[in-house]
């Protein structure tokens, strides 16, 4: 009686594995191409109107000082904030609820923010600066924000939400407390904050990368898409835009793979794809581990692909050293300066844009030497468009992190 | 792993010798599974068994093989080491930060890493044996401590850069060989460690380790210093995790995610090799084969273009199937502590004849 059951359990497992092969193999053959990637963006992550708007925003000249992109805004709608004007801004307490500093992009940005705070404190534009870090935990961030509200000490609250839907009620609670709220980076489903600061967005990022590959590869070339994680809106938007553009092109997207940004996994995946055929182009939804991917080509003795990485310095240096055909899409890291500046403007009763859309321009071959020069002393996991060159503590604050 | 609690208590089998242990430790089972996976890979990608792709696979698999040997030492002595993933991550981050691109720093920093590995192993071992904190708690604690400490030290994400010399063991090899192309140093290192592991398990220390895992009270009565044997197993695991960190850092460089989840992959590898959780049984060879099988499985998933989101599910099914199969064959038994108490024959559940 017992024997068959146990055997069945084992057999079931193996069958499951084997059926996985038998059902997949014919499909591969039928498709003519190996594998292949779905190129219709999923409805959940694709909003045609927003996509069109973001692609158009790339062409719009932003308002504001040209040498201070963090103060520029695309088509701003200025709103009055005099109701929040603080009598003595030098005593005002600024509270910042951070989602996390769990990746180099956020670490770089947070350093820039701290240095901006120092500059504003010297000017007497703000007083105390309090930070809580939720370590990517929604529940932690909700209670962090609640603690700020309950303390009653905050004269302005800055929030970088960890996720959109879950943090919405917490942001609304902060708004209801009566102090001005500034949200940046990822958004929430509410417009109760005084200003929402963000670069153009994920569609523009994904499109910059995909368009570069379409322009620089022969029709019929093989492209491998490397993605970090599924289900994160900023990343899904990048991929949705790429799907839209690749779908309309004659490029052959061999596969899209999730890598968790882990260099070892990226290198392994790229190596395996290279064993099965040529890869002419690599599209990435974030530049983490781009160098590991390129090393897989070196180790396999294959020519470098056309690649869209990010403005992370390890990638940009590799690009320069090897003379790659590449582009660095940018998710403007300098946006970390803007929220504190916005808060100081609000406390002074100055007008701010209700939605503050920062410029987001990729770094191209022509600009590469300039950005490498500007960041010559910076560590490899640093972002070229960090925009902190004029802040106190430059460059030590970023080099000795 | 809930299987041990539902499996019937096994008769107390002794381990007569290395050969018999090889036969019963699950090595043939996992070898069969490995052959099966390789066969499926071959149908998907016939060029996989040409030299260079196979060597690329070996290069990728070597760190897990080394981690699995370390994990084997701990598991066979009746404990767990959950800290190895965090330790690998910490070591790579430490290396990048201290080397910071300076070639001359390579060897001193590897020395520092080994010393750090030794320290972590000692702490794990002594807290488990002398303070009698269960190892699953001790190493879970170490895992969190390392994870947090590294985050604090680096401000959240790694900084610095590895030197070219540091990357040689994980990335380089003997070049321009006929057929193979490149013989990776990682493969050589893993092979040397595997042979050393086999020899170690045949030495008096290895026998004490297995005896300790089998029944630590009996081992203590027969003169084994249990605390020392187990502490050394933890030290071995941490040192091997350090070696794995050198290879992983060398393979792909520094990224913020390096090492995440490796402890469970290593435990999976060891379990798949049929090394019994709870200690006292299993061989180094089986653990090595288990590690290669897990890597082969990951490769197979990629070759089949399986959506990576479902990969953990399939992995889980296969592991349960493997353990269920081992239970059927009689390779599996209760962990020592659970098994010792209800030892009276009449307390055995009825109707659970073994064959």
XYZ file of C-alpha atoms in Angstrom:
756
model
C 0.000 0.000 0.000
C 2.648 2.489 1.024
C 5.185 1.561 -1.562
C 3.386 2.812 -4.658
C 2.570 6.091 -3.000
C 6.155 6.907 -2.276
C 7.195 5.766 -5.704
C 4.472 7.887 -7.221
C 5.776 10.946 -5.421
C 9.187 10.438 -6.902
C 7.790 9.599 -10.304
C 5.557 12.661 -10.242
C 8.533 14.920 -9.694
C 10.492 13.417 -12.534
C 7.458 13.423 -14.802
C 6.932 17.082 -14.116
C 10.487 17.764 -15.135
C 10.280 15.608 -18.217
C 6.967 17.040 -19.357
C 8.593 20.430 -19.073
C 11.030 19.324 -21.754
C 8.601 17.505 -23.987
C 6.163 20.386 -24.128
C 8.809 23.028 -24.638
C 10.963 21.357 -27.230
C 8.414 21.191 -30.087
C 7.425 24.807 -29.492
C 11.028 25.844 -29.925
C 11.201 23.945 -33.172
C 7.895 25.269 -34.438
C 8.860 28.849 -33.760
C 11.804 28.434 -36.081
C 13.910 30.519 -33.739
C 15.130 29.184 -30.459
C 13.021 30.381 -27.559
C 12.225 33.921 -28.471
C 10.730 36.526 -26.284
C 7.209 37.864 -25.896
C 7.173 41.272 -27.561
C 3.694 42.476 -26.794
C 3.887 44.527 -23.605
C 1.590 43.224 -20.875
C -1.412 45.454 -20.303
C -0.720 45.586 -16.612
C 2.506 47.487 -17.192
C 1.822 49.372 -20.395
C -0.056 52.654 -20.601
C -0.008 53.967 -24.159
C -0.793 57.572 -23.196
C 1.899 57.679 -20.528
C 4.348 55.998 -22.917
C 3.703 58.587 -25.617
C 3.945 61.406 -23.078
C 7.303 60.205 -21.739
C 8.769 59.726 -25.195
C 7.674 63.243 -26.081
C 9.059 64.708 -22.852
C 12.540 63.600 -23.900
C 12.424 66.237 -26.646
C 11.095 69.083 -24.507
C 13.594 71.661 -23.267
C 13.095 71.894 -19.510
C 12.665 75.180 -17.663
C 15.388 76.199 -15.261
C 19.146 76.739 -15.120
C 20.955 74.667 -17.751
C 23.962 73.842 -15.554
C 21.758 72.685 -12.659
C 19.602 69.884 -14.096
C 18.311 69.065 -10.607
C 16.563 72.450 -10.579
C 15.109 72.032 -14.056
C 11.525 70.981 -14.633
C 9.708 69.796 -17.743
C 6.481 71.708 -18.389
C 6.040 72.644 -14.711
C 2.776 73.819 -13.292
C 3.858 76.160 -10.521
C 1.801 76.195 -7.376
C 1.663 78.565 -4.469
C 3.065 77.257 -1.177
C 2.830 80.389 0.963
C 0.552 78.547 3.424
C 3.567 76.401 4.376
C 6.011 79.295 4.805
C 8.029 78.845 7.992
C 8.846 81.797 10.243
C 12.429 80.715 10.874
C 13.489 78.132 8.289
C 16.899 77.763 9.975
C 15.082 76.038 12.861
C 12.819 73.928 10.653
C 13.141 70.154 10.968
C 13.176 68.159 7.744
C 12.200 64.496 8.040
C 13.053 61.958 5.352
C 11.542 58.478 5.161
C 13.821 56.506 2.848
C 12.732 53.196 1.285
C 16.287 51.846 1.517
C 19.885 52.263 0.509
C 20.025 48.702 -0.761
C 21.638 49.313 -4.129
C 24.530 51.449 -5.333
C 22.188 53.836 -7.145
C 20.364 54.653 -3.912
C 23.613 54.845 -1.930
C 25.055 57.357 -4.393
C 21.859 59.391 -4.363
C 21.597 59.419 -0.585
C 25.148 60.743 -0.219
C 24.283 63.538 -2.641
C 21.169 64.291 -0.614
C 23.108 64.483 2.655
C 25.606 66.877 1.105
C 22.783 69.025 -0.258
C 21.318 69.136 3.254
C 24.677 70.291 4.586
C 24.775 73.081 1.990
C 21.254 74.220 2.870
C 21.997 74.095 6.593
C 25.007 76.349 6.051
C 22.761 78.779 4.197
C 20.247 78.632 7.051
C 17.535 77.449 4.683
C 16.725 74.398 6.807
C 17.570 73.210 10.297
C 17.618 69.648 11.549
C 17.512 66.695 9.103
C 16.129 63.378 10.355
C 16.268 60.165 8.372
C 14.634 56.792 8.777
C 15.553 53.885 6.530
C 12.953 51.148 5.972
C 15.371 48.642 4.369
C 12.872 47.877 1.556
C 10.178 46.874 4.039
C 6.764 48.435 3.353
C 5.512 47.865 6.881
C 8.628 49.406 8.347
C 8.231 52.471 6.139
C 4.567 52.866 7.086
C 5.507 52.901 10.754
C 8.470 55.212 10.052
C 6.141 57.753 8.466
C 3.632 57.336 11.294
C 6.416 57.946 13.807
C 7.362 61.180 12.046
C 3.743 62.324 12.132
C 3.273 61.317 15.773
C 6.450 63.037 16.904
C 5.070 66.384 15.726
C 8.641 67.599 15.239
C 8.679 67.569 11.447
C 8.146 70.814 9.572
C 8.308 69.007 6.232
C 8.307 65.318 5.333
C 10.163 63.875 2.347
C 9.194 60.350 1.298
C 10.852 57.987 -1.142
C 8.213 55.214 -1.172
C 9.314 51.590 -1.348
C 6.200 50.505 -3.278
C 3.371 52.431 -4.870
C 0.073 50.981 -3.685
C 1.040 49.949 -0.169
C 2.578 53.281 0.765
C -0.298 55.401 -0.549
C -2.278 55.485 2.742
C 0.880 56.289 4.703
C 1.663 59.230 2.443
C -1.934 60.426 2.824
C -1.586 60.226 6.608
C 1.496 62.412 6.366
C -0.411 64.925 4.197
C -3.297 65.030 6.685
C -0.924 66.002 9.479
C -0.750 69.408 7.840
C 2.955 69.640 7.113
C 4.138 69.857 3.492
C 4.967 66.462 1.985
C 7.439 65.889 -0.846
C 7.464 62.518 -2.632
C 10.222 61.503 -5.027
C 11.536 58.605 -7.161
C 8.683 56.065 -7.078
C 5.195 57.530 -6.890
C 2.026 56.840 -4.915
C -1.626 56.776 -5.996
C -2.457 60.130 -4.489
C -1.879 63.788 -5.269
C -2.077 65.028 -1.687
C 1.618 65.901 -1.586
C 2.811 69.387 -2.413
C 5.128 68.092 -5.104
C 6.046 64.762 -6.666
C 9.597 64.767 -8.018
C 10.811 62.244 -10.551
C 12.797 61.986 -13.759
C 10.851 61.395 -16.972
C 10.383 57.727 -16.227
C 10.805 54.079 -17.036
C 9.312 54.147 -20.541
C 11.781 56.816 -21.631
C 14.651 54.818 -20.106
C 13.676 51.571 -21.816
C 13.055 53.377 -25.085
C 16.452 55.128 -25.036
C 18.102 51.734 -24.685
C 15.951 49.904 -27.234
C 16.123 52.652 -29.869
C 19.906 52.642 -29.648
C 20.015 48.914 -30.361
C 17.565 49.255 -33.254
C 19.661 52.078 -34.745
C 22.988 50.326 -34.333
C 22.235 46.731 -35.263
C 21.537 45.167 -38.638
C 17.979 43.875 -39.121
C 17.752 40.263 -37.985
C 20.404 40.651 -35.296
C 19.966 38.739 -32.053
C 19.286 40.717 -28.907
C 19.355 39.370 -25.355
C 17.358 41.280 -22.741
C 18.647 41.155 -19.154
C 16.204 42.243 -16.488
C 16.564 42.516 -12.732
C 13.198 41.454 -11.317
C 9.618 41.052 -12.452
C 6.805 43.060 -10.918
C 8.570 46.317 -10.022
C 6.825 49.155 -11.845
C 9.882 51.277 -12.697
C 11.589 48.213 -14.169
C 8.494 46.790 -15.873
C 7.928 50.120 -17.642
C 11.447 49.988 -19.046
C 10.830 46.524 -20.445
C 7.354 47.402 -21.745
C 8.835 50.290 -23.743
C 11.547 48.010 -25.091
C 8.966 45.386 -26.071
C 7.020 48.056 -27.938
C 10.095 49.222 -29.849
C 11.635 45.798 -30.497
C 8.240 44.517 -31.598
C 8.122 47.140 -34.329
C 11.717 46.477 -35.372
C 13.354 43.676 -37.292
C 15.559 42.651 -34.393
C 15.209 39.166 -33.010
C 14.920 39.192 -29.227
C 16.346 35.794 -28.296
C 15.165 35.856 -24.693
C 14.520 38.044 -21.699
C 16.062 36.776 -18.496
C 15.801 37.788 -14.851
C 19.177 38.210 -13.203
C 18.503 39.888 -9.850
C 21.421 42.090 -10.822
C 23.751 39.294 -9.735
C 26.979 39.370 -11.737
C 27.530 35.608 -11.486
C 24.053 34.883 -12.792
C 24.391 37.416 -15.612
C 27.700 35.967 -16.684
C 26.350 32.424 -16.580
C 23.216 33.309 -18.572
C 25.112 35.236 -21.215
C 27.688 32.419 -21.508
C 24.919 29.910 -22.079
C 23.244 32.012 -24.731
C 26.582 32.453 -26.464
C 26.992 28.676 -26.578
C 23.803 28.408 -28.566
C 24.285 31.175 -31.049
C 25.488 34.676 -31.674
C 24.305 37.554 -29.544
C 24.716 40.904 -31.287
C 23.065 43.203 -28.792
C 22.302 43.384 -25.074
C 19.451 45.391 -23.614
C 19.452 45.869 -19.839
C 16.788 47.346 -17.598
C 19.533 48.500 -15.216
C 23.268 48.537 -15.611
C 24.135 46.401 -12.559
C 26.433 43.626 -13.681
C 26.812 44.891 -17.263
C 30.556 44.317 -17.008
C 30.018 40.679 -15.981
C 27.860 40.252 -19.081
C 30.586 41.731 -21.288
C 33.200 39.483 -19.686
C 31.159 36.478 -20.800
C 31.814 37.600 -24.402
C 35.544 37.958 -23.631
C 35.732 34.533 -22.026
C 33.876 32.945 -24.941
C 36.202 34.670 -27.412
C 33.295 36.449 -29.095
C 33.152 40.067 -30.303
C 31.532 42.555 -27.949
C 27.824 43.191 -28.451
C 26.155 46.532 -28.955
C 25.002 47.246 -25.420
C 22.714 49.545 -23.491
C 23.939 49.675 -19.896
C 23.505 52.517 -17.428
C 25.561 55.480 -16.230
C 27.242 53.278 -13.624
C 30.968 53.927 -13.779
C 32.234 50.340 -13.998
C 30.246 49.993 -17.222
C 31.248 53.401 -18.575
C 34.933 52.706 -17.952
C 34.667 49.344 -19.692
C 32.891 51.078 -22.578
C 35.771 53.531 -22.896
C 38.571 50.956 -22.500
C 37.170 48.518 -25.035
C 35.747 51.071 -27.447
C 32.282 49.500 -27.295
C 29.267 50.581 -29.287
C 27.165 51.504 -26.312
C 24.811 53.917 -24.655
C 24.200 54.663 -21.003
C 20.524 55.348 -20.349
C 20.192 57.410 -17.205
C 17.683 57.294 -14.401
C 18.753 60.711 -13.177
C 20.560 60.158 -9.912
C 20.716 63.916 -9.265
C 16.997 63.722 -8.427
C 18.088 63.026 -4.830
C 19.103 66.703 -4.488
C 15.773 68.062 -5.613
C 13.496 66.982 -2.708
C 15.529 68.822 -0.073
C 15.764 71.872 -2.312
C 12.017 71.672 -2.902
C 11.382 71.391 0.842
C 13.527 74.463 1.508
C 11.628 76.370 -1.194
C 8.304 75.326 0.341
C 9.433 76.380 3.819
C 10.381 79.747 2.308
C 6.931 79.980 0.747
C 8.263 79.907 -2.808
C 6.426 78.344 -5.732
C 7.275 74.773 -6.737
C 6.004 72.623 -9.627
C 3.135 70.368 -8.523
C 4.705 67.544 -10.508
C 8.394 68.181 -10.850
C 9.618 66.223 -13.860
C 13.393 66.301 -14.054
C 15.290 65.871 -17.296
C 16.558 62.374 -18.072
C 19.046 62.270 -20.927
C 21.166 59.209 -21.741
C 24.937 59.514 -21.962
C 26.092 58.957 -25.536
C 29.489 58.204 -27.023
C 30.152 61.943 -27.553
C 29.611 62.755 -23.877
C 31.440 59.710 -22.528
C 34.925 61.307 -22.160
C 33.447 64.332 -20.391
C 31.561 62.243 -17.826
C 34.525 59.935 -17.226
C 36.729 62.961 -16.654
C 34.258 64.502 -14.222
C 34.030 61.250 -12.259
C 37.683 60.229 -12.534
C 38.144 59.756 -8.765
C 34.822 58.048 -8.177
C 34.484 54.349 -7.267
C 33.143 51.893 -9.858
C 29.692 51.472 -8.323
C 28.947 55.165 -8.699
C 26.566 56.920 -11.088
C 27.989 59.474 -13.496
C 25.003 61.835 -13.387
C 24.995 62.157 -9.609
C 25.148 65.929 -9.942
C 26.962 66.743 -6.709
C 30.113 68.395 -8.056
C 29.285 71.807 -6.555
C 28.273 70.539 -3.105
C 30.337 70.726 0.085
C 32.395 67.624 0.715
C 33.041 66.960 -2.990
C 34.705 64.632 -3.850
C 35.574 62.937 -0.515
C 31.967 62.327 0.506
C 31.457 60.181 -2.611
C 34.910 58.628 -2.895
C 35.211 57.548 0.767
C 31.814 56.027 1.259
C 12.472 19.290 5.366
C 9.556 17.579 6.993
C 10.371 14.158 5.652
C 12.462 12.976 8.591
C 9.549 13.322 10.992
C 7.213 11.262 8.830
C 9.678 8.589 7.813
C 9.672 5.433 9.892
C 12.599 5.006 12.273
C 15.328 3.081 10.582
C 17.262 0.273 12.160
C 20.583 1.481 13.430
C 22.870 0.880 10.526
C 26.594 1.217 11.025
C 28.795 2.583 8.337
C 31.051 -0.331 7.575
C 33.446 1.344 5.210
C 33.941 4.024 2.665
C 32.807 1.867 -0.233
C 29.606 0.761 1.377
C 28.951 4.321 2.462
C 29.359 5.439 -1.127
C 26.829 2.861 -2.170
C 24.285 3.861 0.400
C 24.929 7.554 0.722
C 22.865 8.477 -2.302
C 25.760 8.955 -4.707
C 24.429 6.487 -7.318
C 20.962 8.046 -7.146
C 22.215 11.546 -7.680
C 24.646 10.358 -10.349
C 21.700 8.881 -12.205
C 19.737 12.118 -11.880
C 22.767 14.069 -13.074
C 23.137 11.805 -16.094
C 19.452 12.289 -16.849
C 19.722 16.078 -16.642
C 22.828 16.070 -18.815
C 21.011 13.900 -21.348
C 18.142 16.400 -21.543
C 20.605 19.289 -21.833
C 22.309 17.427 -24.680
C 19.023 17.187 -26.588
C 18.492 20.919 -26.146
C 22.023 22.047 -26.807
C 24.237 19.389 -28.405
C 27.253 21.704 -28.313
C 27.127 21.706 -24.501
C 29.483 18.733 -24.325
C 32.124 20.264 -26.547
C 35.075 21.394 -24.456
C 34.586 25.130 -23.881
C 30.894 25.101 -22.864
C 31.579 22.235 -20.483
C 34.510 24.110 -18.982
C 32.339 27.228 -18.660
C 29.851 25.084 -16.751
C 32.629 23.737 -14.530
C 33.818 27.253 -13.803
C 30.325 28.267 -12.752
C 29.717 25.106 -10.701
C 33.047 25.063 -8.833
C 32.108 27.547 -6.076
C 28.924 25.643 -5.252
C 30.861 22.374 -5.154
C 33.247 23.907 -2.629
C 30.392 25.347 -0.572
C 28.636 21.975 -0.625
C 31.743 20.219 0.691
C 31.872 22.742 3.550
C 28.175 22.335 4.212
C 28.633 18.546 4.108
C 31.192 18.687 6.916
C 28.699 20.526 9.108
C 25.623 18.530 8.138
C 27.317 15.160 8.565
C 28.270 16.191 12.106
C 24.576 16.767 12.803
C 24.426 20.561 12.441
C 23.560 23.259 9.870
C 25.488 26.243 8.576
C 23.122 28.921 7.295
C 25.755 31.636 7.411
C 27.716 30.695 4.280
C 25.693 32.813 1.812
C 26.114 35.946 3.889
C 29.750 35.065 4.483
C 30.438 34.791 0.753
C 28.758 38.158 0.210
C 30.666 39.733 3.091
C 33.995 38.343 1.912
C 33.582 39.648 -1.649
C 32.596 43.067 -0.336
C 35.530 43.072 2.099
C 37.884 42.073 -0.729
C 36.625 44.814 -3.058
C 36.811 47.453 -0.380
C 40.275 46.541 0.926
C 41.879 45.817 -2.453
C 40.297 48.820 -4.181
C 41.978 47.964 -7.460
C 45.530 47.699 -6.065
C 47.289 44.614 -7.408
C 49.788 44.530 -4.519
C 46.985 44.178 -1.988
C 45.688 40.918 -3.467
C 47.560 38.384 -1.339
C 47.378 40.290 1.965
C 43.643 40.739 1.508
C 43.127 37.045 0.734
C 44.991 36.443 4.015
C 42.612 38.785 5.823
C 39.643 36.995 4.262
C 40.899 33.593 5.410
C 41.435 34.952 8.909
C 37.928 36.403 8.881
C 36.511 33.084 7.661
C 38.379 31.303 10.443
C 36.941 33.705 13.000
C 33.372 33.294 11.761
C 33.749 29.501 11.795
C 35.148 29.560 15.319
C 32.307 31.733 16.557
C 29.700 29.503 14.883
C 31.327 26.366 16.272
C 31.995 27.536 19.805
C 28.595 29.180 20.253
C 26.937 25.981 19.045
C 29.028 23.531 21.061
C 29.964 25.390 24.240
C 26.976 27.711 24.654
C 24.676 24.955 23.340
C 22.749 27.243 21.032
C 21.225 25.090 18.270
C 23.289 25.579 15.142
C 20.277 26.593 13.063
C 19.877 29.563 15.421
C 23.598 30.304 15.759
C 24.225 30.407 12.048
C 20.965 32.209 11.313
C 22.238 34.830 13.760
C 25.661 34.943 12.099
C 23.977 35.247 8.721
C 21.999 38.298 9.855
C 24.949 39.805 11.720
C 27.190 39.568 8.668
C 24.487 40.857 6.344
C 23.781 43.852 8.567
C 27.403 44.575 9.427
C 28.417 44.627 5.780
C 25.529 46.887 4.899
C 26.470 49.217 7.716
C 30.142 49.203 6.822
C 29.567 49.969 3.161
C 26.560 52.239 3.564
C 24.299 49.740 1.841
C 26.107 48.706 -1.320
C 29.625 47.523 -2.055
C 32.382 49.934 -2.988
C 35.902 49.513 -4.307
C 37.146 47.154 -6.963
C 38.877 43.800 -7.181
C 42.366 43.523 -8.656
C 43.073 41.556 -11.832
C 45.174 39.092 -9.831
C 42.288 38.446 -7.433
C 40.085 37.522 -10.353
C 42.465 34.928 -11.834
C 41.368 31.908 -9.736
C 37.688 32.448 -10.534
C 38.027 33.575 -14.116
C 41.351 32.360 -15.526
C 42.808 28.952 -16.233
C 45.347 27.000 -18.224
C 44.822 28.405 -21.711
C 44.942 26.921 -25.192
C 44.480 23.259 -24.376
C 43.352 20.999 -27.211
C 39.604 20.236 -27.112
C 38.992 21.878 -23.712
C 40.195 25.330 -24.679
C 40.709 26.570 -21.151
C 41.078 24.446 -18.043
C 39.663 26.742 -15.340
C 41.628 27.170 -12.120
C 38.276 27.017 -10.358
C 37.835 23.424 -11.545
C 41.355 22.517 -10.409
C 40.773 24.098 -6.995
C 37.397 22.382 -6.570
C 38.903 19.022 -7.576
C 41.781 19.399 -5.107
C 39.351 20.319 -2.318
C 37.088 17.385 -3.202
C 39.999 14.931 -3.047
C 41.169 16.496 0.213
C 37.612 16.154 1.519
C 37.475 12.459 0.645
C 40.837 11.861 2.329
C 39.756 13.880 5.369
C 36.648 11.755 5.801
C 38.777 8.618 5.766
C 41.101 9.991 8.438
C 40.454 9.500 12.153
C 38.959 13.006 12.235
C 36.467 12.116 9.506
C 35.397 8.993 11.361
C 34.933 10.986 14.562
C 32.871 13.526 12.618
C 30.529 10.863 11.250
C 30.325 9.146 14.641
C 29.429 12.492 16.223
C 26.675 13.088 13.707
C 25.399 9.560 14.092
C 25.132 9.675 17.872
C 27.009 12.347 19.745
C 26.438 10.752 23.158
C 27.918 7.456 22.045
C 30.752 9.310 20.322
C 31.488 11.238 23.515
C 31.507 8.007 25.551
C 33.952 6.469 23.126
C 36.358 9.347 23.646
C 35.512 11.783 20.855
C 35.769 15.404 21.941
C 32.469 16.306 20.338
C 32.762 20.071 20.786
C 36.144 20.132 19.100
C 35.105 17.918 16.208
C 32.024 20.012 15.493
C 33.790 23.349 15.909
C 36.388 22.233 13.379
C 33.578 21.311 10.979
C 32.187 24.849 11.250
C 35.670 26.286 10.738
C 36.046 24.093 7.645
C 32.720 25.292 6.294
C 33.602 28.961 6.803
C 37.063 28.561 5.276
C 35.609 26.793 2.245
C 33.000 29.553 1.960
C 35.929 31.975 1.856
C 37.540 30.021 -0.972
C 34.175 30.007 -2.751
C 33.985 33.776 -2.245
C 37.364 34.205 -3.956
C 36.099 32.153 -6.897
C 32.700 33.851 -7.103
C 34.235 37.321 -6.847
C 36.749 36.304 -9.473
C 34.100 34.843 -11.749
C 31.848 37.851 -12.037
C 33.269 40.749 -10.043
C 31.486 42.731 -7.358
C 27.751 43.234 -7.386
C 25.521 44.118 -4.482
C 23.676 40.785 -4.628
C 26.637 38.441 -4.482
C 26.132 35.442 -2.193
C 22.404 35.896 -1.628
C 20.601 32.605 -1.041
C 23.732 30.514 -1.485
C 23.273 28.804 1.881
C 20.064 27.190 0.708
C 21.524 26.240 -2.635
C 24.413 24.581 -0.796
C 22.069 22.744 1.587
C 19.945 21.702 -1.398
C 23.041 20.330 -3.088
C 24.032 18.336 -0.022
C 20.508 16.977 0.506
C 20.229 16.072 -3.154
C 23.454 14.150 -2.716
C 21.603 12.086 -0.130
C 23.555 13.333 2.850
C 21.112 12.983 5.692
C 20.015 16.072 7.566
C 20.647 15.221 11.180
C 24.039 13.805 10.497
C 25.947 10.589 10.512
C 25.590 9.514 6.942
C 26.599 10.492 3.441
C 29.792 11.052 1.528
C 31.803 13.920 0.144
C 31.417 12.463 -3.345
C 27.633 12.509 -2.995
C 27.700 16.147 -1.840
C 29.893 17.081 -4.812
C 27.568 15.274 -7.205
C 24.627 16.991 -5.542
C 26.219 20.394 -6.161
C 26.956 19.591 -9.797
C 23.385 18.338 -10.189
C 21.903 21.542 -8.787
C 24.026 23.622 -11.167
C 23.102 21.320 -14.048
C 19.472 21.789 -13.105
C 19.838 25.583 -13.260
C 21.519 25.219 -16.639
C 18.714 22.961 -17.832
C 16.126 25.539 -16.768
C 17.909 28.137 -18.862
C 18.239 25.811 -21.807
C 14.514 25.091 -21.722
C 13.752 28.826 -21.559
C 11.752 28.051 -18.451
C 10.408 31.325 -17.051
C 12.780 32.052 -14.218
C 9.859 32.897 -11.957
C 8.807 29.229 -11.862
C 12.328 27.886 -11.402
C 12.238 27.743 -7.575
C 8.986 25.769 -7.750
C 10.418 23.132 -10.045
C 13.553 23.072 -7.912
C 11.443 22.408 -4.829
C 9.469 19.613 -6.485
C 12.626 17.888 -7.606
C 14.205 18.112 -4.168
C 11.163 16.628 -2.464
C 11.092 13.899 -5.094
C 14.762 13.174 -4.502
C 14.308 12.900 -0.750
C 11.165 10.809 -1.147
C 13.121 8.473 -3.371
C 15.941 8.314 -0.835
C 13.408 7.529 1.902
C 12.062 4.689 -0.165
C 15.511 3.267 -0.601
C 16.178 3.439 3.109
C 18.851 6.078 2.837
C 16.901 8.429 4.985
C 16.283 8.234 8.665
C 15.330 10.431 11.514
C 17.775 12.984 12.837
C 19.669 11.579 15.777
C 17.969 13.607 18.466
C 14.489 12.651 17.352
C 15.455 9.065 16.871
C 17.145 8.404 20.159
C 14.157 8.682 22.433
C 11.444 6.373 21.089
C 13.847 3.517 20.812
C 11.682 0.781 22.253
C 10.706 -1.680 19.508
C 7.019 -1.665 20.435
C 6.856 2.084 19.932
C 7.521 1.762 16.238
C 4.449 2.407 14.119
C 2.934 -0.756 12.786
C 2.698 -1.606 9.129
C 5.843 0.178 8.108
C 7.944 -2.697 6.968
C 11.107 -1.436 5.426
C 11.305 -3.365 2.189
